[in-house]
Amino acid sequence: MPYSTTFANDLLCGRTALITGGGSGIGLGIARAMVSVGASVVLVGRREEVVTAAAAELNGIISSLPSTTEAKAVGLAADVRKPATLEKVMASIEDDEQLPPLAVVVNGAAGNFLALAEDLSPNGFATVMGIDALGTFNVCSAALPLLRKGAEALGSPAVVINISATLHKPATWYQSHASAAKAAIDSLTRSLALEWGALGVRVVGIAPGPIAHTPGFAKLGGAAEGVYDAIAKVVPAGRIGQVTDIGHAALFLASGGAEWITGATLVVDGGAVLYSQPIMPRSVVASHARSVEAASRATGLPATKSRL
């Protein structure tokens, strides 16, 4: 069935988007959003059967669209930790005459699990850093030549969108490994944006908050009964995030409307990272402020002249 977005249905026509971790979760959600606005999509993941099935779903969406623009979805198996497999992916993209120029790369491959810092093994830490941080660098490096060609062919900058997180803003329990990896991705986003702007490539990031019905969130306890309602109570926006929220953010960042944005990581979390326990109930704030002001005047201390 058609995928609904708030964007024009030809937003990314004539462009190819490469999405790692695109077989499920946030990556697949971004892919659905992009094919819905005319993009061709290449999904990359370690399990061939997963990305092949996801590509078939996307081709179903494409066939249901009213647009006459020819687009396609392809699934390719590769490990982002292994540059040789990524070189094969880039060669496949370049050799496929049905694919338009590569204009978007989304780095969504990630690994995670809960672990006490004192129980975390060096191998466990290295695994997450390898998939998330090193994998992001490997994909960016391998894709750069095609992105430069795409930017030249289309007459507008290509864009890399690195999927980060809010785990390290400021810190998250039992996530020392993933927090370090995501912080590295944010830093890499800024560094590549600085260096690659002159090459015709923008580099930006998205830091999702808790996103419902994703494998990553389930690994962190998101499948527990009542957790969605509990999160909704503390998120300023009043609900847990959906995959479509991230998809729409990716569409904006990939569009010409974001052409002057580079080096920034967009936090898309409904304000969750801002949450903290209030120091007192809302109902007593005004009366407390008045009593403090009265006490200040009585003791001769400077008092604010606020109207409460």
Short mmCIF file of C-alpha atoms in Angstrom, two decimals:
data_model
loop_
_atom_site.label_atom_id
_atom_site.label_comp_id
_atom_site.label_asym_id
_atom_site.label_seq_id
_atom_site.Cartn_x
_atom_site.Cartn_y
_atom_site.Cartn_z
CA MET A 1 0.00 0.00 0.00
CA PRO A 2 1.20 3.59 -0.56
CA TYR A 3 3.34 5.16 2.15
CA SER A 4 2.08 8.57 3.27
CA THR A 5 4.43 11.50 3.93
CA THR A 6 4.02 15.24 4.20
CA PHE A 7 6.52 15.77 1.37
CA ALA A 8 6.11 16.14 -2.39
CA ASN A 9 5.99 12.75 -4.10
CA ASP A 10 8.85 13.69 -6.45
CA LEU A 11 11.19 15.04 -3.75
CA LEU A 12 13.98 12.54 -4.46
CA CYS A 13 13.15 11.47 -8.00
CA GLY A 14 16.23 10.69 -10.09
CA ARG A 15 18.34 9.90 -7.03
CA THR A 16 19.62 6.73 -5.41
CA ALA A 17 19.87 6.34 -1.64
CA LEU A 18 22.17 3.74 -0.06
CA ILE A 19 20.94 2.70 3.39
CA THR A 20 22.92 0.43 5.71
CA GLY A 21 20.97 -1.42 8.36
CA GLY A 22 18.10 -1.03 5.94
CA GLY A 23 16.54 -4.44 6.38
CA SER A 24 14.53 -3.56 9.48
CA GLY A 25 13.74 -0.92 12.08
CA ILE A 26 14.75 2.68 11.54
CA GLY A 27 16.75 1.93 8.39
CA LEU A 28 13.80 0.25 6.69
CA GLY A 29 11.53 3.07 7.85
CA ILE A 30 13.80 5.62 6.18
CA ALA A 31 13.85 3.48 3.05
CA ARG A 32 10.04 3.40 2.93
CA ALA A 33 9.94 7.17 3.23
CA MET A 34 12.51 7.67 0.48
CA VAL A 35 10.94 5.37 -2.11
CA SER A 36 7.61 7.08 -1.44
CA VAL A 37 9.07 10.33 -2.78
CA GLY A 38 10.67 8.85 -5.87
CA ALA A 39 14.10 7.63 -4.75
CA SER A 40 15.68 4.38 -5.80
CA VAL A 41 17.08 2.58 -2.78
CA VAL A 42 19.94 0.16 -2.18
CA LEU A 43 19.60 -1.65 1.13
CA VAL A 44 22.73 -3.07 2.74
CA GLY A 45 22.82 -5.58 5.58
CA ARG A 46 24.70 -8.66 6.70
CA ARG A 47 21.81 -11.07 6.07
CA GLU A 48 21.00 -11.34 2.39
CA GLU A 49 17.56 -12.85 2.97
CA VAL A 50 16.55 -9.91 5.18
CA VAL A 51 17.57 -7.13 2.78
CA THR A 52 16.14 -9.06 -0.18
CA ALA A 53 12.76 -9.35 1.55
CA ALA A 54 12.86 -5.68 2.53
CA ALA A 55 13.68 -4.67 -1.05
CA ALA A 56 10.69 -6.69 -2.27
CA GLU A 57 8.45 -4.76 0.14
CA LEU A 58 9.84 -1.47 -1.14
CA ASN A 59 9.29 -2.46 -4.75
CA GLY A 60 5.68 -3.14 -3.80
CA ILE A 61 5.40 0.41 -2.48
CA ILE A 62 7.01 1.76 -5.64
CA SER A 63 4.57 -0.13 -7.86
CA SER A 64 1.63 1.37 -5.97
CA LEU A 65 2.74 4.96 -6.46
CA PRO A 66 1.03 7.13 -9.07
CA SER A 67 4.36 8.52 -10.27
CA THR A 68 5.59 7.51 -13.71
CA THR A 69 9.21 7.90 -12.62
CA GLU A 70 11.08 4.62 -12.76
CA ALA A 71 12.58 3.69 -9.41
CA LYS A 72 13.72 0.43 -7.90
CA ALA A 73 14.88 -1.12 -4.65
CA VAL A 74 17.78 -3.54 -4.37
CA GLY A 75 19.08 -5.55 -1.42
CA LEU A 76 22.81 -6.30 -1.16
CA ALA A 77 24.62 -8.27 1.53
CA ALA A 78 27.71 -6.69 3.09
CA ASP A 79 29.38 -6.19 6.47
CA VAL A 80 30.12 -2.54 7.20
CA ARG A 81 33.16 -3.62 9.23
CA LYS A 82 34.74 -5.13 6.10
CA PRO A 83 35.75 -2.56 3.45
CA ALA A 84 36.16 -5.22 0.76
CA THR A 85 32.46 -6.11 0.93
CA LEU A 86 31.55 -2.43 0.68
CA GLU A 87 33.69 -1.99 -2.42
CA LYS A 88 31.60 -4.73 -4.05
CA VAL A 89 28.43 -2.85 -3.10
CA MET A 90 29.72 0.34 -4.72
CA ALA A 91 30.72 -1.56 -7.84
CA SER A 92 27.24 -3.08 -8.05
CA ILE A 93 25.65 0.36 -7.78
CA GLU A 94 27.92 1.82 -10.44
CA ASP A 95 27.33 -1.12 -12.80
CA ASP A 96 23.53 -1.03 -12.48
CA GLU A 97 22.38 1.14 -15.36
CA GLN A 98 18.84 1.29 -13.96
CA LEU A 99 19.99 3.13 -10.84
CA PRO A 100 20.17 6.93 -10.99
CA PRO A 101 23.17 8.76 -9.46
CA LEU A 102 23.99 8.05 -5.83
CA ALA A 103 22.91 11.17 -3.94
CA VAL A 104 22.15 9.97 -0.41
CA VAL A 105 23.91 7.63 2.02
CA VAL A 106 22.25 6.70 5.31
CA ASN A 107 24.47 5.01 7.87
CA GLY A 108 22.01 3.05 9.97
CA ALA A 109 23.88 -0.17 10.77
CA ALA A 110 24.17 -0.56 14.54
CA GLY A 111 24.69 -3.08 17.30
CA ASN A 112 23.71 -2.78 20.94
CA PHE A 113 22.84 -4.60 24.16
CA LEU A 114 22.47 -3.81 27.85
CA ALA A 115 25.59 -4.27 29.96
CA LEU A 116 27.01 -3.06 33.25
CA ALA A 117 30.23 -1.20 32.51
CA GLU A 118 32.15 -3.44 34.93
CA ASP A 119 30.87 -6.56 33.17
CA LEU A 120 31.43 -5.34 29.61
CA SER A 121 34.17 -7.29 27.83
CA PRO A 122 36.72 -5.65 25.53
CA ASN A 123 35.29 -7.74 22.71
CA GLY A 124 31.76 -6.54 23.42
CA PHE A 125 32.90 -2.92 23.48
CA ALA A 126 34.91 -3.37 20.28
CA THR A 127 32.01 -5.06 18.50
CA VAL A 128 29.66 -2.12 19.01
CA MET A 129 32.37 0.40 18.15
CA GLY A 130 33.19 -1.62 15.05
CA ILE A 131 29.65 -1.77 13.69
CA ASP A 132 28.61 1.75 14.65
CA ALA A 133 31.65 4.01 14.50
CA LEU A 134 34.10 2.17 12.26
CA GLY A 135 31.25 0.95 10.06
CA THR A 136 30.03 4.50 9.53
CA PHE A 137 33.51 5.62 8.52
CA ASN A 138 33.98 2.64 6.20
CA VAL A 139 30.72 3.31 4.36
CA CYS A 140 31.43 7.03 4.03
CA SER A 141 34.90 6.32 2.67
CA ALA A 142 33.71 3.70 0.18
CA ALA A 143 30.78 5.81 -1.04
CA LEU A 144 32.60 9.12 -1.44
CA PRO A 145 33.65 8.67 -5.10
CA LEU A 146 30.07 7.85 -6.16
CA LEU A 147 28.65 10.67 -4.04
CA ARG A 148 30.96 13.16 -5.74
CA LYS A 149 29.88 11.88 -9.14
CA GLY A 150 26.25 12.09 -8.08
CA ALA A 151 26.62 15.67 -6.88
CA GLU A 152 28.23 16.66 -10.16
CA ALA A 153 25.60 14.89 -12.26
CA LEU A 154 22.68 16.38 -10.33
CA GLY A 155 24.12 19.84 -9.86
CA SER A 156 23.47 19.84 -6.11
CA PRO A 157 25.31 18.50 -3.06
CA ALA A 158 25.08 14.84 -2.15
CA VAL A 159 24.33 14.07 1.48
CA VAL A 160 25.42 11.57 4.11
CA ILE A 161 23.00 11.03 7.00
CA ASN A 162 24.59 9.33 10.00
CA ILE A 163 22.17 7.75 12.46
CA SER A 164 23.35 8.49 15.97
CA ALA A 165 21.38 8.44 19.25
CA THR A 166 20.79 10.46 22.39
CA LEU A 167 22.47 7.91 24.67
CA HIS A 168 25.49 10.14 25.32
CA LYS A 169 23.44 13.30 25.92
CA PRO A 170 24.46 13.38 28.76
CA ALA A 171 24.69 9.65 29.61
CA THR A 172 22.55 6.51 29.74
CA TRP A 173 22.62 3.66 32.23
CA TYR A 174 24.24 0.41 31.03
CA GLN A 175 25.15 1.91 27.65
CA SER A 176 28.81 2.91 27.99
CA HIS A 177 29.74 1.05 24.79
CA ALA A 178 26.92 2.39 22.61
CA SER A 179 27.25 5.89 24.07
CA ALA A 180 30.92 5.96 23.11
CA ALA A 181 30.12 4.73 19.61
CA LYS A 182 27.37 7.28 19.03
CA ALA A 183 29.53 10.11 20.36
CA ALA A 184 32.19 9.05 17.87
CA ILE A 185 29.63 9.15 15.06
CA ASP A 186 28.56 12.68 16.01
CA SER A 187 32.20 13.78 15.98
CA LEU A 188 32.80 12.10 12.63
CA THR A 189 29.75 13.87 11.21
CA ARG A 190 31.25 17.25 12.10
CA SER A 191 34.72 16.40 10.83
CA LEU A 192 33.54 15.03 7.49
CA ALA A 193 31.19 17.98 7.02
CA LEU A 194 34.13 20.31 7.47
CA GLU A 195 36.34 18.48 4.99
CA TRP A 196 33.86 17.26 2.40
CA GLY A 197 31.84 20.42 1.83
CA ALA A 198 34.36 21.46 -0.81
CA LEU A 199 33.83 18.07 -2.47
CA GLY A 200 30.11 18.62 -2.90
CA VAL A 201 28.98 16.44 -0.01
CA ARG A 202 26.96 17.51 3.03
CA VAL A 203 27.27 15.36 6.15
CA VAL A 204 24.53 15.48 8.78
CA GLY A 205 23.15 13.26 11.51
CA ILE A 206 19.92 12.18 13.15
CA ALA A 207 19.84 11.26 16.84
CA PRO A 208 16.63 9.31 17.47
CA GLY A 209 15.10 8.94 20.89
CA PRO A 210 13.04 5.87 21.91
CA ILE A 211 11.38 4.51 18.75
CA ALA A 212 8.56 1.99 19.10
CA HIS A 213 8.50 -1.39 17.39
CA THR A 214 12.18 -1.47 16.44
CA PRO A 215 14.67 -4.27 17.14
CA GLY A 216 17.10 -1.82 18.72
CA PHE A 217 14.59 -0.52 21.25
CA ALA A 218 13.42 -4.05 22.05
CA LYS A 219 16.99 -5.01 22.99
CA LEU A 220 17.04 -2.20 25.54
CA GLY A 221 13.89 -3.33 27.31
CA GLY A 222 11.43 -1.68 24.97
CA ALA A 223 9.35 -4.83 24.64
CA ALA A 224 8.38 -4.86 28.33
CA GLU A 225 4.69 -4.46 29.10
CA GLY A 226 3.64 -0.87 29.69
CA VAL A 227 6.95 0.67 28.65
CA TYR A 228 5.45 2.74 25.82
CA ASP A 229 2.93 4.35 28.16
CA ALA A 230 5.63 4.98 30.75
CA ILE A 231 7.80 6.76 28.19
CA ALA A 232 4.88 8.83 26.92
CA LYS A 233 4.40 10.21 30.44
CA VAL A 234 7.90 11.67 30.62
CA VAL A 235 8.45 12.76 26.99
CA PRO A 236 7.48 16.44 26.54
CA ALA A 237 5.81 15.65 23.20
CA GLY A 238 3.55 13.18 25.01
CA ARG A 239 4.23 9.99 23.07
CA ILE A 240 6.90 7.51 22.10
CA GLY A 241 8.56 7.97 18.73
CA GLN A 242 7.58 6.14 15.56
CA VAL A 243 9.78 5.02 12.69
CA THR A 244 7.96 7.51 10.47
CA ASP A 245 9.24 10.36 12.64
CA ILE A 246 12.80 9.45 11.69
CA GLY A 247 11.84 8.85 8.08
CA HIS A 248 10.41 12.33 7.77
CA ALA A 249 13.51 13.86 9.37
CA ALA A 250 15.67 12.00 6.87
CA LEU A 251 13.58 13.28 3.96
CA PHE A 252 14.05 16.86 5.10
CA LEU A 253 17.81 16.47 5.54
CA ALA A 254 18.13 14.80 2.14
CA SER A 255 16.11 17.52 0.41
CA GLY A 256 17.13 20.80 -1.14
CA GLY A 257 15.44 22.53 1.76
CA ALA A 258 18.36 21.46 3.96
CA GLU A 259 21.08 22.46 1.50
CA TRP A 260 22.68 24.91 3.95
CA ILE A 261 22.72 22.38 6.79
CA THR A 262 25.89 20.38 7.29
CA GLY A 263 27.80 19.15 10.34
CA ALA A 264 24.66 19.20 12.49
CA THR A 265 23.00 16.26 14.20
CA LEU A 266 19.24 16.66 14.48
CA VAL A 267 17.79 15.29 17.72
CA VAL A 268 14.43 13.65 16.98
CA ASP A 269 13.18 12.42 20.34
CA GLY A 270 10.05 14.36 21.27
CA GLY A 271 12.14 16.22 23.83
CA ALA A 272 12.98 13.04 25.76
CA VAL A 273 16.60 14.06 26.31
CA LEU A 274 15.37 17.19 28.12
CA TYR A 275 13.43 15.27 30.74
CA SER A 276 14.31 15.58 34.42
CA GLN A 277 12.30 15.18 37.59
CA PRO A 278 10.75 18.51 38.64
CA ILE A 279 12.14 19.87 41.91
CA MET A 280 8.60 20.54 43.14
CA PRO A 281 5.02 20.07 41.93
CA ARG A 282 3.73 22.65 39.43
CA SER A 283 0.94 23.57 41.83
CA VAL A 284 3.31 25.01 44.45
CA VAL A 285 5.83 26.86 42.24
CA ALA A 286 4.07 30.25 42.39
CA SER A 287 3.44 30.15 46.15
CA HIS A 288 7.01 29.01 46.82
CA ALA A 289 8.41 31.88 44.73
CA ARG A 290 6.30 34.39 46.65
CA SER A 291 7.43 33.04 50.02
CA VAL A 292 11.09 33.20 48.98
CA GLU A 293 10.67 36.78 47.79
CA ALA A 294 8.93 37.77 51.03
CA ALA A 295 11.68 36.16 53.11
CA SER A 296 14.35 37.98 51.09
CA ARG A 297 12.71 41.33 51.75
CA ALA A 298 12.33 40.59 55.45
CA THR A 299 16.04 39.83 55.82
CA GLY A 300 17.16 42.79 53.76
CA LEU A 301 18.57 40.68 50.94
CA PRO A 302 18.13 41.90 47.35
CA ALA A 303 14.79 40.73 46.01
CA THR A 304 13.67 40.32 42.46
CA LYS A 305 10.90 42.62 41.24
CA SER A 306 9.00 39.94 39.44
CA ARG A 307 5.23 39.94 39.23
CA LEU A 308 4.05 36.56 40.38
#
